[in-house]
PDB file of C-alpha atoms and ligand atoms in Angstrom:
ATOM      1  CA  MET A  85     -25.100   6.573  -2.652  1.00 97.00           C
ATOM      2  CA  GLN A  86     -21.410   6.321  -1.968  1.00 98.00           C
ATOM      3  CA  ILE A  87     -19.908   3.592  -4.113  1.00 98.00           C
ATOM      4  CA  GLY A  88     -16.373   2.286  -3.684  1.00 99.00           C
ATOM      5  CA  ILE A  89     -14.668   0.752  -6.689  1.00 99.00           C
ATOM      6  CA  LEU A  90     -12.207  -2.012  -5.818  1.00 99.00           C
ATOM      7  CA  GLY A  91     -10.317  -2.526  -9.058  1.00 98.00           C
ATOM      8  CA  SER A  92     -10.403   0.323 -11.556  1.00 98.00           C
ATOM      9  CA  GLY A  93      -9.623  -1.416 -14.823  1.00 98.00           C
ATOM     10  CA  LEU A  94     -11.877  -2.105 -17.797  1.00 98.00           C
ATOM     11  CA  MET A  95     -14.933  -2.925 -15.693  1.00 99.00           C
ATOM     12  CA  GLY A  96     -14.324  -0.876 -12.558  1.00 99.00           C
ATOM     13  CA  GLY A  97     -13.172   2.193 -14.481  1.00 98.00           C
ATOM     14  CA  LYS A  98     -16.225   2.206 -16.721  1.00 98.00           C
ATOM     15  CA  LEU A  99     -18.822   1.202 -14.155  1.00 99.00           C
ATOM     16  CA  GLY A 100     -17.448   3.711 -11.653  1.00 98.00           C
ATOM     17  CA  THR A 101     -17.585   6.459 -14.268  1.00 98.00           C
ATOM     18  CA  LEU A 102     -21.184   5.600 -15.103  1.00 98.00           C
ATOM     19  CA  PHE A 103     -22.220   5.431 -11.431  1.00 98.00           C
ATOM     20  CA  ALA A 104     -20.735   8.909 -11.006  1.00 98.00           C
ATOM     21  CA  ARG A 105     -22.569  10.156 -14.097  1.00 98.00           C
ATOM     22  CA  ALA A 106     -25.763   8.682 -12.641  1.00 98.00           C
ATOM     23  CA  GLY A 107     -25.241  10.928  -9.621  1.00 98.00           C
ATOM     24  CA  HIS A 108     -23.459   8.716  -7.086  1.00 98.00           C
ATOM     25  CA  GLU A 109     -20.317   9.522  -5.146  1.00 98.00           C
ATOM     26  CA  VAL A 110     -17.585   7.236  -6.380  1.00 98.00           C
ATOM     27  CA  VAL A 111     -14.122   6.415  -5.055  1.00 98.00           C
ATOM     28  CA  PHE A 112     -11.860   4.671  -7.569  1.00 98.00           C
ATOM     29  CA  SER A 113      -9.267   2.410  -6.002  1.00 98.00           C
ATOM     30  CA  TYR A 114      -6.787  -0.346  -6.738  1.00 98.00           C
ATOM     31  CA  ALA A 115      -4.732   0.225  -9.852  1.00 98.00           C
ATOM     32  CA  ARG A 116      -0.995  -0.050 -10.233  1.00 98.00           C
ATOM     33  CA  HIS A 117      -0.558   3.694 -10.521  1.00 98.00           C
ATOM     34  CA  ARG A 118      -2.290   6.350  -8.464  1.00 98.00           C
ATOM     35  CA  LYS A 119      -2.317   8.646 -11.495  1.00 98.00           C
ATOM     36  CA  LYS A 120      -4.680   6.290 -13.317  1.00 98.00           C
ATOM     37  CA  LEU A 121      -7.171   6.557 -10.451  1.00 98.00           C
ATOM     38  CA  GLU A 122      -6.837  10.337 -10.422  1.00 98.00           C
ATOM     39  CA  ASP A 123      -7.352  10.544 -14.201  1.00 98.00           C
ATOM     40  CA  LEU A 124     -10.428   8.337 -13.968  1.00 98.00           C
ATOM     41  CA  ALA A 125     -11.846  10.457 -11.164  1.00 98.00           C
ATOM     42  CA  ARG A 126     -11.189  13.695 -13.020  1.00 98.00           C
ATOM     43  CA  GLU A 127     -12.864  12.379 -16.179  1.00 98.00           C
ATOM     44  CA  ALA A 128     -15.818  10.992 -14.222  1.00 98.00           C
ATOM     45  CA  GLY A 129     -16.584  14.439 -12.815  1.00 96.00           C
ATOM     46  CA  PRO A 130     -17.037  16.156  -9.473  1.00 97.00           C
ATOM     47  CA  LYS A 131     -18.755  13.174  -7.814  1.00 95.00           C
ATOM     48  CA  ALA A 132     -15.665  11.010  -8.185  1.00 98.00           C
ATOM     49  CA  ARG A 133     -12.308  10.841  -6.450  1.00 98.00           C
ATOM     50  CA  ALA A 134      -9.317   8.533  -6.153  1.00 98.00           C
ATOM     51  CA  GLY A 135      -8.410   6.625  -3.012  1.00 98.00           C
ATOM     52  CA  THR A 136      -7.016   3.472  -1.499  1.00 98.00           C
ATOM     53  CA  PRO A 137      -9.195   0.369  -1.196  1.00 98.00           C
ATOM     54  CA  HIS A 138      -9.564   1.223   2.497  1.00 98.00           C
ATOM     55  CA  GLU A 139     -10.736   4.737   1.628  1.00 98.00           C
ATOM     56  CA  ALA A 140     -13.088   3.354  -1.037  1.00 98.00           C
ATOM     57  CA  ALA A 141     -14.659   0.981   1.472  1.00 98.00           C
ATOM     58  CA  ARG A 142     -14.865   3.417   4.389  1.00 97.00           C
ATOM     59  CA  GLY A 143     -18.226   5.129   4.321  1.00 91.00           C
ATOM     60  CA  ALA A 144     -19.374   3.322   1.173  1.00 98.00           C
ATOM     61  CA  GLU A 145     -22.786   1.703   1.204  1.00 97.00           C
ATOM     62  CA  VAL A 146     -21.955  -0.221  -1.945  1.00 98.00           C
ATOM     63  CA  LEU A 147     -18.715  -1.631  -3.310  1.00 98.00           C
ATOM     64  CA  LEU A 148     -17.954  -2.950  -6.755  1.00 99.00           C
ATOM     65  CA  LEU A 149     -15.371  -5.717  -6.749  1.00 99.00           C
ATOM     66  CA  ALA A 150     -13.734  -5.754 -10.175  1.00 99.00           C
ATOM     67  CA  VAL A 151     -10.328  -7.387  -9.959  1.00 99.00           C
ATOM     68  CA  HIS A 152      -8.823 -10.496 -11.450  1.00 98.00           C
ATOM     69  CA  TRP A 153      -9.644 -13.536  -9.328  1.00 98.00           C
ATOM     70  CA  SER A 154      -5.976 -13.878  -8.329  1.00 98.00           C
ATOM     71  CA  LYS A 155      -6.149 -10.424  -6.683  1.00 98.00           C
ATOM     72  CA  ILE A 156      -9.296 -10.953  -4.612  1.00 98.00           C
ATOM     73  CA  ASP A 157      -7.546 -11.718  -1.316  1.00 98.00           C
ATOM     74  CA  THR A 158      -5.147  -8.792  -1.670  1.00 98.00           C
ATOM     75  CA  VAL A 159      -7.810  -6.232  -2.435  1.00 98.00           C
ATOM     76  CA  LEU A 160     -10.149  -7.512   0.277  1.00 98.00           C
ATOM     77  CA  GLU A 161      -7.351  -7.304   2.811  1.00 98.00           C
ATOM     78  CA  GLN A 162      -6.601  -3.720   1.765  1.00 98.00           C
ATOM     79  CA  ALA A 163     -10.279  -2.781   1.878  1.00 98.00           C
ATOM     80  CA  GLY A 164     -10.671  -3.837   5.526  1.00 98.00           C
ATOM     81  CA  ASP A 165     -13.969  -4.381   7.302  1.00 97.00           C
ATOM     82  CA  LEU A 166     -16.830  -4.938   4.835  1.00 98.00           C
ATOM     83  CA  SER A 167     -19.481  -5.825   7.415  1.00 98.00           C
ATOM     84  CA  ASP A 168     -23.006  -4.971   6.219  1.00 97.00           C
ATOM     85  CA  LYS A 169     -21.774  -3.480   2.968  1.00 98.00           C
ATOM     86  CA  VAL A 170     -23.359  -4.416  -0.327  1.00 98.00           C
ATOM     87  CA  VAL A 171     -20.561  -5.928  -2.391  1.00 99.00           C
ATOM     88  CA  MET A 172     -21.423  -6.282  -6.060  1.00 99.00           C
ATOM     89  CA  SER A 173     -18.880  -8.556  -7.661  1.00 99.00           C
ATOM     90  CA  CYS A 174     -18.278  -8.772 -11.379  1.00 98.00           C
ATOM     91  CA  SER A 175     -15.112 -10.795 -10.815  1.00 98.00           C
ATOM     92  CA  LEU A 176     -15.132 -14.180 -12.489  1.00 98.00           C
ATOM     93  CA  PRO A 177     -13.113 -17.025 -10.923  1.00 98.00           C
ATOM     94  CA  MET A 178     -10.689 -17.354 -13.840  1.00 98.00           C
ATOM     95  CA  ASN A 179      -7.260 -18.971 -13.892  1.00 98.00           C
ATOM     96  CA  GLU A 180      -4.144 -16.834 -14.352  1.00 98.00           C
ATOM     97  CA  ASP A 181      -4.307 -16.765 -18.152  1.00 97.00           C
ATOM     98  CA  ASP A 182      -8.081 -16.242 -18.253  1.00 97.00           C
ATOM     99  CA  THR A 183      -8.749 -19.417 -20.201  1.00 95.00           C
ATOM    100  CA  GLU A 184     -11.022 -21.234 -17.755  1.00 96.00           C
ATOM    101  CA  LEU A 185     -13.012 -21.050 -14.568  1.00 98.00           C
ATOM    102  CA  VAL A 186     -11.169 -22.419 -11.549  1.00 98.00           C
ATOM    103  CA  ILE A 187     -14.422 -22.781  -9.589  1.00 98.00           C
ATOM    104  CA  ALA A 188     -17.546 -24.090 -11.278  1.00 97.00           C
ATOM    105  CA  HIS A 189     -20.391 -26.577 -11.277  1.00 96.00           C
ATOM    106  CA  THR A 190     -20.491 -27.432  -7.552  1.00 98.00           C
ATOM    107  CA  SER A 191     -19.709 -23.871  -6.444  1.00 98.00           C
ATOM    108  CA  SER A 192     -19.033 -20.437  -7.906  1.00 98.00           C
ATOM    109  CA  GLY A 193     -16.717 -17.499  -7.457  1.00 98.00           C
ATOM    110  CA  ALA A 194     -19.543 -15.553  -5.846  1.00 99.00           C
ATOM    111  CA  GLU A 195     -20.150 -18.259  -3.244  1.00 99.00           C
ATOM    112  CA  HIS A 196     -16.426 -18.458  -2.483  1.00 98.00           C
ATOM    113  CA  LEU A 197     -16.367 -14.714  -2.066  1.00 98.00           C
ATOM    114  CA  ALA A 198     -19.324 -14.864   0.326  1.00 98.00           C
ATOM    115  CA  LYS A 199     -17.396 -17.355   2.469  1.00 98.00           C
ATOM    116  CA  LYS A 200     -14.347 -15.068   2.519  1.00 98.00           C
ATOM    117  CA  VAL A 201     -16.384 -12.054   3.689  1.00 98.00           C
ATOM    118  CA  PRO A 202     -19.381 -13.591   5.464  1.00 98.00           C
ATOM    119  CA  LYS A 203     -20.504 -10.281   6.951  1.00 98.00           C
ATOM    120  CA  ALA A 204     -20.706  -8.546   3.584  1.00 98.00           C
ATOM    121  CA  ARG A 205     -23.848  -8.735   1.470  1.00 98.00           C
ATOM    122  CA  ILE A 206     -22.672 -10.223  -1.796  1.00 99.00           C
ATOM    123  CA  VAL A 207     -24.467  -9.749  -5.092  1.00 99.00           C
ATOM    124  CA  SER A 208     -23.043 -11.223  -8.267  1.00 99.00           C
ATOM    125  CA  ALA A 209     -23.689  -8.609 -10.943  1.00 98.00           C
ATOM    126  CA  PHE A 210     -22.314  -6.992 -14.090  1.00 98.00           C
ATOM    127  CA  ASN A 211     -20.199 -10.055 -14.933  1.00 98.00           C
ATOM    128  CA  THR A 212     -22.281 -11.203 -17.907  1.00 98.00           C
ATOM    129  CA  VAL A 213     -21.593  -8.277 -20.230  1.00 98.00           C
ATOM    130  CA  PRO A 214     -18.315  -7.085 -21.727  1.00 98.00           C
ATOM    131  CA  SER A 215     -17.016  -3.714 -20.576  1.00 98.00           C
ATOM    132  CA  GLU A 216     -17.192  -2.481 -24.182  1.00 98.00           C
ATOM    133  CA  VAL A 217     -20.999  -2.359 -24.179  1.00 98.00           C
ATOM    134  CA  LEU A 218     -21.483  -0.368 -20.969  1.00 98.00           C
ATOM    135  CA  PHE A 219     -21.107   3.190 -22.270  1.00 98.00           C
ATOM    136  CA  GLY A 220     -23.254   2.499 -25.344  1.00 98.00           C
ATOM    137  CA  VAL A 221     -26.152   1.161 -23.281  1.00 98.00           C
ATOM    138  CA  PHE A 222     -25.886   4.030 -20.793  1.00 98.00           C
ATOM    139  CA  GLU A 223     -25.707   6.734 -23.441  1.00 98.00           C
ATOM    140  CA  ARG A 224     -28.033   5.363 -26.118  1.00 97.00           C
ATOM    141  CA  ARG A 225     -30.675   3.776 -23.824  1.00 97.00           C
ATOM    142  CA  PRO A 226     -31.710   1.152 -26.401  1.00 96.00           C
ATOM    143  CA  LYS A 227     -35.344   0.022 -26.352  1.00 97.00           C
ATOM    144  CA  PRO A 228     -36.052  -2.688 -25.448  1.00 97.00           C
ATOM    145  CA  ARG A 229     -33.351  -2.586 -22.856  1.00 98.00           C
ATOM    146  CA  PRO A 230     -30.797  -5.386 -22.737  1.00 98.00           C
ATOM    147  CA  HIS A 231     -31.149  -7.720 -19.771  1.00 98.00           C
ATOM    148  CA  LEU A 232     -28.524  -8.107 -17.095  1.00 98.00           C
ATOM    149  CA  VAL A 233     -28.727 -11.065 -14.727  1.00 98.00           C
ATOM    150  CA  TYR A 234     -27.703 -10.809 -11.099  1.00 99.00           C
ATOM    151  CA  CYS A 235     -28.077 -13.052  -8.057  1.00 99.00           C
ATOM    152  CA  GLY A 236     -27.605 -13.012  -4.302  1.00 99.00           C
ATOM    153  CA  ASP A 237     -29.011 -14.111  -0.961  1.00 98.00           C
ATOM    154  CA  ASP A 238     -29.677 -10.706   0.629  1.00 98.00           C
ATOM    155  CA  ALA A 239     -32.925  -9.204  -0.651  1.00 98.00           C
ATOM    156  CA  PRO A 240     -32.248  -5.521   0.208  1.00 98.00           C
ATOM    157  CA  ALA A 241     -28.739  -5.792  -1.269  1.00 98.00           C
ATOM    158  CA  LYS A 242     -30.240  -7.214  -4.433  1.00 98.00           C
ATOM    159  CA  ARG A 243     -32.731  -4.358  -4.603  1.00 98.00           C
ATOM    160  CA  THR A 244     -29.810  -1.921  -4.461  1.00 98.00           C
ATOM    161  CA  ALA A 245     -27.955  -3.800  -7.196  1.00 98.00           C
ATOM    162  CA  GLY A 246     -31.092  -3.987  -9.338  1.00 98.00           C
ATOM    163  CA  LYS A 247     -31.596  -0.247  -9.025  1.00 98.00           C
ATOM    164  CA  LEU A 248     -28.002   0.451 -10.064  1.00 98.00           C
ATOM    165  CA  ILE A 249     -28.275  -1.952 -13.007  1.00 99.00           C
ATOM    166  CA  ALA A 250     -31.417  -0.126 -14.159  1.00 98.00           C
ATOM    167  CA  GLU A 251     -29.746   3.275 -13.764  1.00 98.00           C
ATOM    168  CA  LEU A 252     -27.079   2.123 -16.206  1.00 98.00           C
ATOM    169  CA  GLY A 253     -29.726   1.354 -18.827  1.00 98.00           C
ATOM    170  CA  PHE A 254     -30.151  -2.403 -18.413  1.00 98.00           C
ATOM    171  CA  ASP A 255     -33.249  -4.368 -17.495  1.00 98.00           C
ATOM    172  CA  PRO A 256     -32.220  -6.186 -14.283  1.00 98.00           C
ATOM    173  CA  ILE A 257     -33.083  -9.886 -14.117  1.00 98.00           C
ATOM    174  CA  ASP A 258     -33.020 -11.377 -10.621  1.00 98.00           C
ATOM    175  CA  ALA A 259     -31.776 -14.905 -11.296  1.00 98.00           C
ATOM    176  CA  GLY A 260     -32.278 -16.018  -7.681  1.00 98.00           C
ATOM    177  CA  PRO A 261     -29.972 -16.917  -4.792  1.00 98.00           C
ATOM    178  CA  LEU A 262     -26.199 -16.592  -4.892  1.00 98.00           C
ATOM    179  CA  ARG A 263     -25.786 -20.239  -5.842  1.00 98.00           C
ATOM    180  CA  LEU A 264     -27.227 -19.307  -9.249  1.00 98.00           C
ATOM    181  CA  ALA A 265     -23.795 -17.812  -9.939  1.00 99.00           C
ATOM    182  CA  ARG A 266     -22.930 -21.425 -10.817  1.00 98.00           C
ATOM    183  CA  TYR A 267     -24.933 -20.756 -13.964  1.00 98.00           C
ATOM    184  CA  THR A 268     -24.329 -17.054 -14.523  1.00 98.00           C
ATOM    185  CA  GLU A 269     -20.522 -17.299 -14.347  1.00 98.00           C
ATOM    186  CA  PRO A 270     -20.186 -19.877 -17.153  1.00 98.00           C
ATOM    187  CA  PHE A 271     -22.827 -17.907 -19.066  1.00 98.00           C
ATOM    188  CA  ALA A 272     -20.534 -14.886 -18.791  1.00 98.00           C
ATOM    189  CA  LEU A 273     -17.850 -16.889 -20.601  1.00 98.00           C
ATOM    190  CA  LEU A 274     -20.292 -17.620 -23.410  1.00 98.00           C
ATOM    191  CA  VAL A 275     -21.113 -13.922 -23.737  1.00 98.00           C
ATOM    192  CA  ALA A 276     -17.390 -13.086 -23.725  1.00 98.00           C
ATOM    193  CA  ARG A 277     -16.759 -15.687 -26.389  1.00 97.00           C
ATOM    194  CA  LEU A 278     -19.470 -14.246 -28.620  1.00 97.00           C
ATOM    195  CA  ALA A 279     -18.280 -10.707 -27.924  1.00 98.00           C
ATOM    196  CA  TYR A 280     -14.592 -11.220 -28.547  1.00 97.00           C
ATOM    197  CA  GLU A 281     -14.578 -14.061 -31.088  1.00 96.00           C
ATOM    198  CA  GLY A 282     -17.696 -13.075 -33.006  1.00 87.00           C
ATOM    199  CA  GLU A 283     -17.758 -10.964 -36.108  1.00 91.00           C
ATOM    200  CA  SER A 284     -19.830  -8.047 -34.861  1.00 93.00           C
ATOM    201  CA  GLY A 285     -17.519  -6.637 -32.215  1.00 95.00           C
ATOM    202  CA  PRO A 286     -17.507  -6.674 -28.440  1.00 98.00           C
ATOM    203  CA  GLU A 287     -20.347  -4.197 -27.855  1.00 98.00           C
ATOM    204  CA  LEU A 288     -22.603  -7.133 -27.057  1.00 98.00           C
ATOM    205  CA  ALA A 289     -25.452  -7.434 -24.575  1.00 98.00           C
ATOM    206  CA  TYR A 290     -28.340  -9.904 -24.458  1.00 98.00           C
ATOM    207  CA  ARG A 291     -32.065 -10.058 -23.924  1.00 98.00           C
ATOM    208  CA  PHE A 292     -34.152 -13.118 -23.054  1.00 98.00           C
ATOM    209  CA  GLU A 293     -37.574 -13.324 -24.656  1.00 96.00           C
ATOM    210  CA  HIS A 294     -40.525 -15.563 -23.934  1.00 94.00           C
ATOM    211  CA  PHE A 295     -42.155 -17.210 -26.907  1.00 95.00           C
ATOM    212  CA  ALA A 296     -45.244 -18.626 -25.259  1.00 94.00           C
ATOM    213  CA  LYS A 297     -48.219 -19.424 -27.501  1.00 91.00           C
ATOM    214  CA  GLY A 298     -50.992 -16.857 -27.764  1.00 78.00           C
TER     215      GLY A 298
HETATM  216  N1  NAP B 426     -13.396  -6.908 -18.959  1.00 56.54           N
HETATM  217  C1  NAP B 426     -14.622  -7.397 -19.083  1.00 56.54           C
HETATM  218  O1  NAP B 426     -15.309  -7.112 -20.082  1.00 56.54           O
HETATM  219  C2  NAP B 426     -15.208  -8.277 -18.018  1.00 56.54           C
HETATM  220  C3  NAP B 426     -16.525  -8.715 -18.175  1.00 56.54           C
HETATM  221  C4  NAP B 426     -17.102  -9.493 -17.181  1.00 56.54           C
HETATM  222  C5  NAP B 426     -16.369  -9.823 -16.046  1.00 56.54           C
HETATM  223  N2  NAP B 426     -15.075  -9.397 -15.925  1.00 56.54           N
HETATM  224  C6  NAP B 426     -14.353  -9.742 -14.694  1.00 56.54           C
HETATM  225  O2  NAP B 426     -14.210  -8.532 -13.971  1.00 56.54           O
HETATM  226  C7  NAP B 426     -12.976  -8.526 -13.245  1.00 56.54           C
HETATM  227  C8  NAP B 426     -12.181  -7.286 -13.660  1.00 56.54           C
HETATM  228  O3  NAP B 426     -11.896  -7.399 -15.041  1.00 56.54           O
HETATM  229  P1  NAP B 426     -11.233  -6.198 -15.858  1.00 56.54           P
HETATM  230  O4  NAP B 426     -11.271  -6.608 -17.287  1.00 56.54           O
HETATM  231  O5  NAP B 426     -11.834  -4.914 -15.416  1.00 56.54           O
HETATM  232  O6  NAP B 426      -9.731  -6.301 -15.331  1.00 56.54           O
HETATM  233  P2  NAP B 426      -8.574  -5.223 -15.500  1.00 56.54           P
HETATM  234  O7  NAP B 426      -8.897  -4.302 -16.612  1.00 56.54           O
HETATM  235  O8  NAP B 426      -7.300  -5.988 -15.558  1.00 56.54           O
HETATM  236  O9  NAP B 426      -8.659  -4.406 -14.137  1.00 56.54           O
HETATM  237  C9  NAP B 426      -8.153  -4.904 -12.928  1.00 56.54           C
HETATM  238  C10 NAP B 426      -7.739  -3.738 -12.056  1.00 56.54           C
HETATM  239  O10 NAP B 426      -6.905  -4.277 -11.018  1.00 56.54           O
HETATM  240  C11 NAP B 426      -5.701  -3.524 -10.995  1.00 56.54           C
HETATM  241  N3  NAP B 426      -4.555  -4.307 -10.575  1.00 56.54           N
HETATM  242  C12 NAP B 426      -4.108  -5.469 -11.102  1.00 56.54           C
HETATM  243  N4  NAP B 426      -2.999  -5.862 -10.469  1.00 56.54           N
HETATM  244  C13 NAP B 426      -2.740  -4.937  -9.516  1.00 56.54           C
HETATM  245  C14 NAP B 426      -1.749  -4.787  -8.526  1.00 56.54           C
HETATM  246  N5  NAP B 426      -0.784  -5.695  -8.376  1.00 56.54           N
HETATM  247  N6  NAP B 426      -1.792  -3.707  -7.712  1.00 56.54           N
HETATM  248  C15 NAP B 426      -2.767  -2.778  -7.864  1.00 56.54           C
HETATM  249  N7  NAP B 426      -3.755  -2.865  -8.794  1.00 56.54           N
HETATM  250  C16 NAP B 426      -3.739  -3.926  -9.594  1.00 56.54           C
HETATM  251  C17 NAP B 426      -5.502  -3.068 -12.409  1.00 56.54           C
HETATM  252  O11 NAP B 426      -4.602  -1.990 -12.416  1.00 56.54           O
HETATM  253  P3  NAP B 426      -4.184  -1.229 -13.773  1.00 56.54           P
HETATM  254  O12 NAP B 426      -5.362  -0.362 -14.096  1.00 56.54           O
HETATM  255  O13 NAP B 426      -2.992  -0.452 -13.363  1.00 56.54           O
HETATM  256  O14 NAP B 426      -3.944  -2.272 -14.791  1.00 56.54           O
HETATM  257  C18 NAP B 426      -6.908  -2.705 -12.808  1.00 56.54           C
HETATM  258  O15 NAP B 426      -7.245  -1.407 -12.365  1.00 56.54           O
HETATM  259  C19 NAP B 426     -12.275  -9.828 -13.587  1.00 56.54           C
HETATM  260  O16 NAP B 426     -12.493 -10.755 -12.561  1.00 56.54           O
HETATM  261  C20 NAP B 426     -12.957 -10.296 -14.878  1.00 56.54           C
HETATM  262  O17 NAP B 426     -12.979 -11.711 -14.975  1.00 56.54           O
HETATM  263  C21 NAP B 426     -14.483  -8.635 -16.878  1.00 56.54           C
END
């Protein structure tokens, strides 16, 4: 698959690198310096290159949106037409200083995004784990695999996202329609809290278990 990365920071840089290592063609875009995108592409290997958001979106079947919430409009405008594209968003609707969600409870960042780009096929994914755990899960393939929740309204788009989540070493958990991002986005803040304020370091992922009798 051709995957365009819109926002090549902690999340986009790492996820794009891992998608390239998993065999996909990746275009890194949207950083403040072109050199950063070129360095990322060089380190990610021959399947990766640097480009503009427009170049990342053109020809891509899948896009990863990984920018701060305040940059969503800018990057979408630069990306251009996203009709029919699978847009996996890990962006959380945080305020400027990243202390709280600016959309919650009665809506979610993912639903807002879907309204901004109604022709794109939005899947909320990869936002419930810290970037620090991604390489470890990909490289070490822990058993059992950590879960990773995702949600969306477009079934084929969700199948694509689920496949990519599995390729990165996680066990994908389909949480349901996009409105479930109202639950997954605050959950992401809990995971971040445990990762960054806990005592065991940020390489944190999670796994739900059933404890039914018998
Ligand atoms: N970090 C995590 O562990 C984590 C986990 C779950 C969800 N999220 C969410 O994922 C999204 C991305 O987070 P992140 O931690 O990856 O953010 P980040 O490291 O700050 O990356 C954002 C990217 O946007 C680029 N950018 C920012 N301002 C720009 C500008 N004016 N012009 C061009 N490029 C610009 C940055 O460029 P530079 O590279 O030049 O800085 C960077 O490549 C956020 O919505 C966050 O809430 C993050």
